[in-house]
Short mmCIF file of C-alpha atoms in Angstrom, two decimals:
data_model
loop_
_atom_site.label_atom_id
_atom_site.label_comp_id
_atom_site.label_asym_id
_atom_site.label_seq_id
_atom_site.Cartn_x
_atom_site.Cartn_y
_atom_site.Cartn_z
CA UNK A 1 33.98 82.82 158.39
CA UNK A 2 34.65 85.33 161.07
CA UNK A 3 37.17 89.18 160.45
CA UNK A 4 39.17 86.57 162.80
CA UNK A 5 39.94 83.66 160.84
CA UNK A 6 40.60 86.81 157.79
CA UNK A 7 42.83 88.45 159.69
CA UNK A 8 45.36 85.85 161.19
CA UNK A 9 45.76 83.15 158.50
CA UNK A 10 45.82 86.91 155.65
CA UNK A 11 49.32 88.07 158.50
CA UNK A 12 50.48 84.22 158.62
CA UNK A 13 50.05 84.30 154.69
CA UNK A 14 51.66 87.92 154.56
CA UNK A 15 54.39 86.31 157.51
CA UNK A 16 55.09 83.28 155.28
CA UNK A 17 55.62 84.97 151.17
CA UNK A 18 57.41 87.78 153.43
CA UNK A 19 60.19 85.17 154.29
CA UNK A 20 60.21 83.80 151.21
CA UNK A 21 60.60 87.27 149.08
CA UNK A 22 63.86 88.30 151.57
CA UNK A 23 65.22 84.46 150.52
CA UNK A 24 64.50 85.34 146.71
CA UNK A 25 65.87 88.67 147.44
CA UNK A 26 68.73 86.88 148.60
CA UNK A 27 69.56 84.70 146.72
CA UNK A 28 69.19 86.93 143.42
CA UNK A 29 72.18 89.19 144.84
CA UNK A 30 74.54 86.27 145.24
CA UNK A 31 73.70 84.08 141.74
CA UNK A 32 76.23 85.43 138.55
CA UNK A 33 73.45 84.38 136.18
CA UNK A 34 74.50 81.10 134.83
CA UNK A 35 72.83 78.17 133.07
CA UNK A 36 73.91 76.48 135.70
CA UNK A 37 72.91 78.16 138.76
CA UNK A 38 69.26 79.76 137.01
CA UNK A 39 68.00 75.98 136.66
CA UNK A 40 70.44 73.77 138.78
CA UNK A 41 71.08 75.98 141.44
CA UNK A 42 74.43 75.33 141.00
CA UNK A 43 74.47 71.72 141.76
CA UNK A 44 75.19 72.36 145.66
CA UNK A 45 72.37 70.85 147.30
CA UNK A 46 72.67 67.32 150.01
CA UNK A 47 70.64 64.65 149.54
CA UNK A 48 68.56 65.75 152.74
CA UNK A 49 68.09 69.17 151.76
CA UNK A 50 67.37 67.89 148.01
CA UNK A 51 64.78 64.69 148.75
CA UNK A 52 62.75 67.71 151.49
CA UNK A 53 62.94 70.14 148.04
CA UNK A 54 61.65 67.39 146.35
CA UNK A 55 58.70 66.76 149.20
CA UNK A 56 57.92 69.97 148.45
CA UNK A 57 57.08 69.89 145.91
CA UNK A 58 55.07 66.77 145.19
CA UNK A 59 53.52 67.75 148.63
CA UNK A 60 50.97 69.94 146.53
CA UNK A 61 47.68 71.57 147.63
CA UNK A 62 46.23 67.80 145.56
CA UNK A 63 47.39 66.57 148.51
CA UNK A 64 46.89 68.33 151.05
CA UNK A 65 43.56 69.91 149.68
CA UNK A 66 42.05 67.60 146.79
CA UNK A 67 43.42 64.09 148.51
CA UNK A 68 41.63 64.49 152.04
CA UNK A 69 38.61 66.45 150.54
CA UNK A 70 37.94 62.86 148.49
CA UNK A 71 38.55 60.45 151.56
CA UNK A 72 35.85 62.63 153.22
CA UNK A 73 33.59 62.55 150.71
CA UNK A 74 34.42 58.69 149.27
CA UNK A 75 36.01 56.58 151.53
CA UNK A 76 37.90 53.59 150.22
CA UNK A 77 38.20 54.95 146.65
CA UNK A 78 40.05 58.25 147.49
CA UNK A 79 42.53 55.61 148.79
CA UNK A 80 43.25 54.85 145.85
CA UNK A 81 44.92 59.31 144.82
CA UNK A 82 46.78 58.07 148.55
CA UNK A 83 48.55 54.66 147.21
CA UNK A 84 48.88 55.68 143.68
CA UNK A 85 51.22 58.90 144.70
CA UNK A 86 53.40 56.90 146.75
CA UNK A 87 53.70 53.93 144.94
CA UNK A 88 55.03 56.20 142.46
CA UNK A 89 58.61 56.95 144.10
CA UNK A 90 59.42 53.18 143.45
CA UNK A 91 58.91 53.82 139.48
CA UNK A 92 61.38 56.88 140.81
CA UNK A 93 63.65 55.43 142.18
CA UNK A 94 64.29 51.86 140.38
CA UNK A 95 64.10 53.26 137.24
CA UNK A 96 64.58 57.38 136.46
CA UNK A 97 66.21 58.45 139.34
CA UNK A 98 69.83 58.06 139.17
CA UNK A 99 69.94 57.38 135.40
CA UNK A 100 68.28 60.54 134.59
CA UNK A 101 70.93 61.94 136.55
CA UNK A 102 73.76 60.97 135.06
CA UNK A 103 72.45 61.08 131.42
CA UNK A 104 71.34 65.04 131.24
CA UNK A 105 71.80 68.53 132.45
CA UNK A 106 68.59 70.70 133.59
CA UNK A 107 65.57 68.47 131.24
CA UNK A 108 64.31 65.05 129.89
CA UNK A 109 64.90 66.43 126.38
CA UNK A 110 69.01 66.31 127.94
CA UNK A 111 68.45 62.71 128.78
CA UNK A 112 66.75 61.80 125.24
CA UNK A 113 68.38 63.83 122.75
CA UNK A 114 72.29 62.31 123.82
CA UNK A 115 72.07 59.55 121.86
CA UNK A 116 68.82 60.60 118.77
CA UNK A 117 68.32 64.03 116.58
CA UNK A 118 68.38 66.73 119.36
CA UNK A 119 66.33 69.41 117.44
CA UNK A 120 62.89 67.28 116.86
CA UNK A 121 63.84 65.61 120.24
CA UNK A 122 64.19 69.18 121.84
CA UNK A 123 60.69 70.75 119.96
CA UNK A 124 58.96 67.33 121.65
CA UNK A 125 59.82 67.01 125.11
CA UNK A 126 59.71 71.11 125.62
CA UNK A 127 56.20 71.64 123.88
CA UNK A 128 55.33 68.61 126.54
CA UNK A 129 56.92 69.21 129.37
CA UNK A 130 55.18 72.34 129.65
CA UNK A 131 52.22 71.17 128.68
CA UNK A 132 51.75 68.81 131.86
CA UNK A 133 53.73 71.64 133.40
CA UNK A 134 50.23 74.27 132.77
CA UNK A 135 48.35 71.37 133.91
CA UNK A 136 50.06 70.83 136.92
CA UNK A 137 49.57 74.37 137.71
CA UNK A 138 46.24 75.10 136.74
CA UNK A 139 45.55 72.04 140.07
CA UNK A 140 47.27 74.58 142.56
CA UNK A 141 45.45 78.00 140.88
CA UNK A 142 42.46 75.38 142.17
CA UNK A 143 43.65 74.95 145.41
CA UNK A 144 44.30 78.74 145.67
CA UNK A 145 40.64 80.01 144.96
CA UNK A 146 38.60 77.09 146.73
CA UNK A 147 40.94 78.74 150.22
CA UNK A 148 40.03 82.35 149.35
CA UNK A 149 35.97 81.33 148.61
CA UNK A 150 36.44 79.95 151.84
CA UNK A 151 38.25 82.43 154.12
CA UNK A 152 36.06 85.29 152.86
CA UNK A 153 32.73 83.32 153.45
CA UNK A 154 32.69 81.81 149.60
CA UNK A 155 30.76 85.02 148.82
CA UNK A 156 33.50 86.79 146.34
CA UNK A 157 34.48 86.05 143.13
CA UNK A 158 36.30 88.45 142.67
CA UNK A 159 38.04 87.79 145.21
CA UNK A 160 38.70 84.57 144.27
CA UNK A 161 39.92 85.84 140.96
CA UNK A 162 41.95 88.30 141.88
CA UNK A 163 43.63 85.68 144.85
CA UNK A 164 44.44 83.07 141.43
CA UNK A 165 46.50 86.33 139.82
CA UNK A 166 48.03 87.58 143.17
CA UNK A 167 49.32 83.11 142.78
CA UNK A 168 50.66 83.42 139.57
CA UNK A 169 52.46 87.54 140.10
CA UNK A 170 54.44 86.00 142.90
CA UNK A 171 55.51 82.57 141.17
CA UNK A 172 56.75 84.69 138.46
CA UNK A 173 59.09 86.87 140.05
CA UNK A 174 60.23 83.76 142.97
CA UNK A 175 61.04 82.55 139.40
CA UNK A 176 62.25 84.89 137.46
CA UNK A 177 64.76 86.88 140.77
CA UNK A 178 66.10 83.51 142.65
CA UNK A 179 65.84 80.67 139.84
CA UNK A 180 66.20 76.65 140.96
CA UNK A 181 68.04 78.20 144.66
CA UNK A 182 65.13 80.33 146.02
CA UNK A 183 62.71 78.16 144.80
CA UNK A 184 64.64 74.97 146.22
CA UNK A 185 64.84 76.35 149.40
CA UNK A 186 61.09 78.48 149.90
CA UNK A 187 60.53 74.08 149.09
CA UNK A 188 62.09 72.76 151.75
CA UNK A 189 61.08 75.66 154.24
CA UNK A 190 57.06 75.34 152.44
CA UNK A 191 58.49 70.98 153.56
CA UNK A 192 58.71 71.49 157.15
CA UNK A 193 55.64 73.75 157.89
CA UNK A 194 53.18 70.82 155.98
CA UNK A 195 54.76 68.53 157.74
CA UNK A 196 54.70 70.41 161.73
CA UNK A 197 50.66 71.43 160.09
CA UNK A 198 50.01 67.64 159.17
CA UNK A 199 51.10 66.14 162.73
CA UNK A 200 49.29 68.33 164.81
CA UNK A 201 45.79 68.35 163.10
CA UNK A 202 46.73 63.87 163.16
CA UNK A 203 47.59 63.95 166.67
CA UNK A 204 44.50 66.35 167.19
CA UNK A 205 42.55 63.91 165.33
CA UNK A 206 43.39 61.09 167.23
CA UNK A 207 43.22 62.62 170.53
CA UNK A 208 39.39 63.20 169.93
CA UNK A 209 39.04 59.47 169.42
CA UNK A 210 41.21 58.47 172.30
CA UNK A 211 43.86 56.67 170.53
CA UNK A 212 41.11 54.68 168.62
CA UNK A 213 41.06 53.95 164.91
CA UNK A 214 38.71 52.01 164.52
CA UNK A 215 36.51 54.27 165.73
CA UNK A 216 37.04 56.96 163.78
CA UNK A 217 36.73 54.58 159.93
CA UNK A 218 33.06 53.33 162.01
CA UNK A 219 32.14 57.30 162.33
CA UNK A 220 33.17 57.95 159.81
CA UNK A 221 30.85 55.66 158.48
CA UNK A 222 28.02 56.35 160.60
CA UNK A 223 28.38 60.32 159.38
CA UNK A 224 28.98 59.34 155.25
CA UNK A 225 25.68 58.38 154.32
CA UNK A 226 26.59 55.15 152.86
CA UNK A 227 27.09 52.37 155.48
CA UNK A 228 29.64 49.48 155.29
CA UNK A 229 29.74 51.71 151.23
CA UNK A 230 31.99 54.33 152.70
CA UNK A 231 34.81 51.93 153.28
CA UNK A 232 34.32 49.31 150.62
CA UNK A 233 35.16 50.35 147.19
CA UNK A 234 32.90 50.86 144.45
CA UNK A 235 31.07 54.23 146.19
CA UNK A 236 32.36 56.67 143.32
CA UNK A 237 33.97 54.09 141.26
CA UNK A 238 32.39 51.04 141.34
CA UNK A 239 29.02 51.50 139.83
CA UNK A 240 29.57 50.18 136.10
CA UNK A 241 32.69 49.32 133.89
CA UNK A 242 32.72 52.99 132.85
CA UNK A 243 34.08 53.54 136.40
CA UNK A 244 35.97 50.83 136.92
CA UNK A 245 37.53 51.07 134.42
CA UNK A 246 38.06 55.30 134.89
CA UNK A 247 39.61 53.50 138.33
CA UNK A 248 41.86 51.59 136.38
CA UNK A 249 42.52 54.18 134.37
CA UNK A 250 43.45 56.19 136.99
CA UNK A 251 45.95 54.13 138.77
CA UNK A 252 48.13 53.93 136.31
CA UNK A 253 48.49 57.49 135.62
CA UNK A 254 49.29 57.83 139.36
CA UNK A 255 51.92 55.28 139.94
CA UNK A 256 53.75 56.13 135.99
CA UNK A 257 54.00 60.43 135.97
CA UNK A 258 55.91 60.83 138.70
CA UNK A 259 58.49 59.37 136.97
CA UNK A 260 57.29 62.06 134.11
CA UNK A 261 56.50 65.31 136.13
CA UNK A 262 59.55 67.98 134.93
CA UNK A 263 58.97 69.29 137.90
CA UNK A 264 60.56 66.35 139.82
CA UNK A 265 62.94 65.45 136.74
CA UNK A 266 64.95 68.52 137.09
CA UNK A 267 65.39 68.34 141.18
CA UNK A 268 67.39 65.52 140.44
CA UNK A 269 70.26 68.02 139.28
CA UNK A 270 70.25 70.27 141.46
CA UNK A 271 72.68 67.73 143.93
CA UNK A 272 76.54 66.97 142.67
CA UNK A 273 76.20 63.46 141.75
CA UNK A 274 74.04 59.84 141.01
CA UNK A 275 73.81 58.39 144.51
CA UNK A 276 72.91 61.81 146.38
CA UNK A 277 70.50 61.93 143.66
CA UNK A 278 69.70 58.47 144.27
CA UNK A 279 69.70 59.58 148.92
CA UNK A 280 67.59 62.58 147.82
CA UNK A 281 64.84 60.09 146.97
CA UNK A 282 64.42 58.19 149.57
CA UNK A 283 64.82 60.78 152.23
CA UNK A 284 62.13 62.53 150.27
CA UNK A 285 59.88 58.26 150.02
CA UNK A 286 60.16 58.54 153.82
CA UNK A 287 58.97 62.75 154.04
CA UNK A 288 55.94 61.38 151.59
CA UNK A 289 55.01 58.48 152.99
CA UNK A 290 54.29 59.38 156.93
CA UNK A 291 52.76 62.46 155.08
CA UNK A 292 50.14 60.22 153.16
CA UNK A 293 49.54 58.21 155.51
CA UNK A 294 48.69 60.81 157.63
CA UNK A 295 46.18 61.77 154.99
CA UNK A 296 44.38 59.13 155.35
CA UNK A 297 44.10 60.49 159.52
CA UNK A 298 42.85 63.61 158.38
CA UNK A 299 40.73 63.19 155.79
CA UNK A 300 38.53 59.81 158.14
CA UNK A 301 38.87 62.70 160.58
CA UNK A 302 36.93 65.47 158.48
CA UNK A 303 34.61 63.04 157.32
CA UNK A 304 33.73 61.81 160.94
CA UNK A 305 34.03 64.96 162.68
CA UNK A 306 33.49 67.58 159.84
CA UNK A 307 30.41 65.36 157.77
CA UNK A 308 31.18 64.60 154.35
CA UNK A 309 27.26 67.50 153.76
CA UNK A 310 29.61 70.67 155.44
CA UNK A 311 32.32 69.42 153.27
CA UNK A 312 30.65 69.09 150.11
CA UNK A 313 28.15 72.23 151.25
CA UNK A 314 31.34 74.41 151.34
CA UNK A 315 32.80 73.33 148.21
CA UNK A 316 31.70 70.43 146.06
CA UNK A 317 34.59 69.09 145.29
CA UNK A 318 35.48 68.44 148.96
CA UNK A 319 38.82 71.28 148.49
CA UNK A 320 38.02 72.76 152.04
CA UNK A 321 37.63 69.83 154.02
CA UNK A 322 41.04 70.13 156.09
CA UNK A 323 40.22 73.90 156.60
CA UNK A 324 36.77 72.99 158.30
CA UNK A 325 38.27 69.96 160.09
CA UNK A 326 41.10 72.44 161.62
CA UNK A 327 38.54 74.77 162.47
CA UNK A 328 36.46 72.23 164.44
CA UNK A 329 39.19 70.56 165.94
CA UNK A 330 40.70 74.27 167.58
CA UNK A 331 36.52 74.24 169.23
CA UNK A 332 34.34 75.42 166.28
CA UNK A 333 34.18 78.94 164.64
CA UNK A 334 34.18 81.36 167.33
CA UNK A 335 36.39 79.84 169.79
CA UNK A 336 40.03 81.81 169.48
CA UNK A 337 41.04 78.08 168.85
CA UNK A 338 39.85 77.28 165.98
CA UNK A 339 40.65 80.48 164.86
CA UNK A 340 44.08 79.95 165.51
CA UNK A 341 43.91 76.55 163.94
CA UNK A 342 42.24 77.48 160.40
CA UNK A 343 44.60 80.75 160.15
CA UNK A 344 47.74 78.76 160.57
CA UNK A 345 46.43 75.62 158.19
CA UNK A 346 45.14 77.54 155.85
CA UNK A 347 48.54 80.29 155.92
CA UNK A 348 50.27 76.40 155.34
CA UNK A 349 48.14 75.89 152.00
CA UNK A 350 48.71 78.32 150.61
CA UNK A 351 52.95 78.44 151.07
CA UNK A 352 52.72 75.09 149.51
CA UNK A 353 50.50 76.00 146.04
CA UNK A 354 53.23 78.85 145.88
CA UNK A 355 56.08 76.92 147.06
CA UNK A 356 54.80 74.28 144.50
CA UNK A 357 53.74 76.96 141.60
CA UNK A 358 57.34 77.99 141.65
CA UNK A 359 59.02 74.80 141.00
CA UNK A 360 56.90 74.00 138.01
CA UNK A 361 57.50 77.60 136.86
CA UNK A 362 61.12 76.90 137.13
CA UNK A 363 60.43 73.19 134.84
CA UNK A 364 58.30 73.98 132.24
CA UNK A 365 60.34 78.03 132.02
CA UNK A 366 63.08 75.71 131.80
CA UNK A 367 61.88 74.45 128.94
CA UNK A 368 60.79 76.75 126.88
CA UNK A 369 64.49 78.37 127.43
CA UNK A 370 66.22 75.12 127.08
CA UNK A 371 64.98 73.29 124.54
CA UNK A 372 62.31 74.85 122.31
CA UNK A 373 64.63 78.76 122.15
CA UNK A 374 67.48 76.90 121.75
CA UNK A 375 65.68 74.77 119.16
CA UNK A 376 63.79 77.11 117.44
CA UNK A 377 65.48 80.61 117.62
CA UNK A 378 69.47 80.21 117.65
CA UNK A 379 71.25 76.39 117.95
CA UNK A 380 73.80 77.78 120.04
CA UNK A 381 72.32 80.73 122.41
CA UNK A 382 74.81 81.68 125.22
CA UNK A 383 73.39 80.68 128.30
CA UNK A 384 73.24 84.49 130.02
CA UNK A 385 70.32 84.64 126.54
CA UNK A 386 68.67 81.71 127.16
CA UNK A 387 68.87 82.29 131.29
CA UNK A 388 66.91 86.10 129.91
CA UNK A 389 64.93 84.10 127.60
CA UNK A 390 63.53 81.23 130.50
CA UNK A 391 62.68 84.41 132.88
CA UNK A 392 60.43 85.97 129.89
CA UNK A 393 59.25 82.79 129.94
CA UNK A 394 58.16 82.51 134.15
CA UNK A 395 55.24 85.18 132.77
CA UNK A 396 54.41 83.52 129.93
CA UNK A 397 53.27 80.44 131.77
CA UNK A 398 51.92 82.38 134.96
CA UNK A 399 49.42 84.51 132.54
CA UNK A 400 48.16 80.86 131.11
CA UNK A 401 48.43 78.80 134.24
CA UNK A 402 45.95 81.98 135.26
CA UNK A 403 43.61 81.71 132.98
CA UNK A 404 42.77 78.30 132.93
CA UNK A 405 42.90 78.44 137.41
CA UNK A 406 40.06 80.60 136.76
CA UNK A 407 38.19 78.60 134.16
CA UNK A 408 38.64 75.17 136.17
CA UNK A 409 38.07 76.92 139.47
CA UNK A 410 34.74 74.43 140.33
CA UNK A 411 36.85 70.59 140.24
CA UNK A 412 39.21 68.84 142.26
CA UNK A 413 42.26 69.80 142.94
CA UNK A 414 43.53 66.17 143.36
CA UNK A 415 41.62 64.99 139.56
CA UNK A 416 43.47 67.59 137.91
CA UNK A 417 46.31 66.34 139.28
CA UNK A 418 45.43 63.14 138.02
CA UNK A 419 45.48 64.61 134.39
CA UNK A 420 48.51 65.80 134.86
CA UNK A 421 49.77 62.89 135.25
CA UNK A 422 47.64 60.81 132.79
CA UNK A 423 49.50 63.20 130.32
CA UNK A 424 53.12 62.71 131.68
CA UNK A 425 52.80 59.15 131.32
CA UNK A 426 51.87 59.48 128.22
CA UNK A 427 53.43 61.56 126.75
CA UNK A 428 57.10 61.30 128.12
CA UNK A 429 57.40 57.99 130.56
CA UNK A 430 57.74 55.95 127.28
CA UNK A 431 60.11 57.89 125.76
CA UNK A 432 62.94 58.10 128.41
CA UNK A 433 61.76 54.27 129.28
CA UNK A 434 62.94 53.83 125.95
CA UNK A 435 65.95 56.48 125.27
CA UNK A 436 66.84 54.76 128.84
CA UNK A 437 66.25 51.09 127.21
CA UNK A 438 66.16 49.66 124.13
CA UNK A 439 69.91 49.63 121.97
CA UNK A 440 67.01 50.49 118.46
CA UNK A 441 65.22 53.28 119.70
CA UNK A 442 65.23 55.88 116.70
CA UNK A 443 64.69 59.20 116.75
CA UNK A 444 61.67 59.04 115.17
CA UNK A 445 60.43 56.75 117.12
CA UNK A 446 60.99 59.88 120.15
CA UNK A 447 59.40 62.24 118.69
CA UNK A 448 56.30 59.64 116.98
CA UNK A 449 56.22 58.93 121.43
CA UNK A 450 56.58 61.63 122.42
CA UNK A 451 52.97 63.57 120.11
CA UNK A 452 51.90 59.45 120.40
CA UNK A 453 51.12 60.12 124.32
CA UNK A 454 50.26 63.80 124.16
CA UNK A 455 48.06 64.21 121.47
CA UNK A 456 45.51 61.21 122.45
CA UNK A 457 46.06 61.81 125.62
CA UNK A 458 44.73 65.68 125.61
CA UNK A 459 42.16 64.81 122.56
CA UNK A 460 40.47 62.64 125.23
CA UNK A 461 39.49 64.84 128.12
CA UNK A 462 38.90 67.78 125.34
CA UNK A 463 36.00 64.68 124.43
CA UNK A 464 35.78 63.46 128.19
CA UNK A 465 32.79 65.19 130.34
CA UNK A 466 35.64 66.34 132.54
CA UNK A 467 34.71 68.91 129.55
CA UNK A 468 31.29 69.23 128.48
CA UNK A 469 28.28 66.71 128.48
CA UNK A 470 27.76 67.38 132.72
CA UNK A 471 26.67 68.78 135.64
CA UNK A 472 30.02 68.81 136.66
CA UNK A 473 31.82 69.57 133.55
CA UNK A 474 33.76 72.64 132.98
CA UNK A 475 31.34 73.83 130.20
CA UNK A 476 27.68 72.28 131.27
CA UNK A 477 26.13 74.14 128.52
CA UNK A 478 28.11 71.82 126.25
CA UNK A 479 28.13 68.41 125.19
CA UNK A 480 30.95 67.38 122.73
CA UNK A 481 31.25 64.22 125.45
CA UNK A 482 32.67 61.15 123.08
CA UNK A 483 34.87 59.25 125.44
CA UNK A 484 33.38 57.78 128.36
CA UNK A 485 36.06 58.46 130.92
CA UNK A 486 37.44 61.51 132.52
CA UNK A 487 40.75 59.58 132.77
CA UNK A 488 42.07 59.11 129.41
CA UNK A 489 45.78 57.03 131.09
CA UNK A 490 44.40 54.01 130.22
CA UNK A 491 44.17 54.78 126.73
CA UNK A 492 46.29 56.97 125.63
CA UNK A 493 49.66 55.59 127.84
CA UNK A 494 49.94 52.66 125.61
CA UNK A 495 49.29 54.85 122.99
CA UNK A 496 52.59 56.12 123.60
CA UNK A 497 53.95 53.19 123.76
CA UNK A 498 52.74 51.79 120.53
CA UNK A 499 53.92 54.71 119.04
CA UNK A 500 57.56 55.36 119.67
CA UNK A 501 57.60 51.17 118.71
CA UNK A 502 55.54 52.05 115.48
CA UNK A 503 58.03 55.29 114.84
CA UNK A 504 61.27 53.57 115.51
CA UNK A 505 60.43 50.07 113.30
CA UNK A 506 59.21 51.85 110.44
CA UNK A 507 61.99 54.31 110.80
CA UNK A 508 64.26 54.15 107.21
CA UNK A 509 67.35 56.03 109.66
CA UNK A 510 69.48 53.15 112.16
CA UNK A 511 69.99 53.95 115.76
CA UNK A 512 73.59 55.28 116.48
CA UNK A 513 74.43 51.90 118.62
CA UNK A 514 77.64 53.86 119.82
CA UNK A 515 75.93 56.53 121.71
CA UNK A 516 73.57 53.98 123.27
CA UNK A 517 76.60 52.54 124.97
CA UNK A 518 77.88 55.24 125.88
CA UNK A 519 74.55 57.04 126.94
CA UNK A 520 74.08 52.59 129.09
CA UNK A 521 77.50 53.41 130.19
CA UNK A 522 76.92 56.68 131.40
CA UNK A 523 73.62 56.40 132.54
CA UNK A 524 74.72 53.64 134.88
CA UNK A 525 77.81 54.05 136.57
CA UNK A 526 78.10 58.20 135.66
CA UNK A 527 81.15 58.69 133.93
CA UNK A 528 81.10 61.77 131.84
CA UNK A 529 78.07 63.35 133.77
CA UNK A 530 77.91 67.01 133.95
#
């Protein structure tokens, strides 16, 4: 890219960083240091504000960069991500939002521990939440690296690495200084920017084709090199039975995983009531639904205007399709319009990554401090000391995410998020569903459910083509691939549910029916909710 692209994009991005750091500084001066303030922002946000923040949390680099790239490269099969990400919110709305808000205080473990022995349950749920968060963070780091590689012409591996480190440092500052209140306002600002940028690009794509979506699809099909197969199922997931099972596995992970994502669950605690939590989800569904419909236009627009080959040359995984599309829509490489539009899109994508990593880091540091630290070190940690631990944990999580982000920099970000969703659906969703709806569920069942989904999910990923055995693997020179699918969800999600059932029926400790009745009344009515 030219120096004009770089300068303008970096100026816009620097402006966003300056604004968000100002928000963080302002919030840090007005906080009183309590756990409720740090983890839940004092529960003072309105449904609309929280809806925008949830949308900001969910519309990540995977959506803006990865999904559009997959549609540009694989056409119809890339749409699976759009459908999965959107349908998942129905599970959240009907089964999770209001009940979780009524039963917990800050984390997933609060919901489960309400009717179980606290220590083992908190350790298991905390471990799972941190694992999911780190996997999700890696995807955002990879997105940051891809953007910088494009911005600097793809020649500087050092610049790419330093960008990942810089994003990690900024997210630690946001979380440790401002907590949930700063993170929420950053998400709101980012959601507005992202939606505005996506609307502008969608309008420009449709104007290019005179509003004829059919012509857009035909042009994308012609330029794809795959003919009619580009608009039919099977280009990526239809080659053989292994690919078809991978398709089903990914779909299960996307639809069921959202309800187990720690940074999404923690959003329901930032509003004052369960009704507000439910209305927040309605707001977020509207915003997210509109956004994902537009990513379909952008994905096929990138295929029709830029061409899959140009996208693949820039980034083999397709992560740079949207910035390249913006460059072309603005008038091309050396045009003023192209420079401005490319810079705006790059800055918005950077803002997206920064805001999302802040939310995930806060959720994982909350799990470390509120669940793991409080269980392992001090049973009755003072709120202020717990917050101090959470700030320290944010640094540790940031370091791990940076290291893994550098390692996985050549994988598609939407694909990486699919893995995080699979782990969330395998380890967090079963224990959450059983705790809320199964009267006989026991502590052993809860612990077995978490580890029974978490360990197989991670183990199968390590034995899959993602890590070794193919040219696209993390370690292409090594081969210990024994599991043929790239996404483990089809195996690990049932195993999580099965382990929870097995642990419960073999448990010598009877279920506490009085606590279940109390949890049921509280979850459905809000009586006694924090």
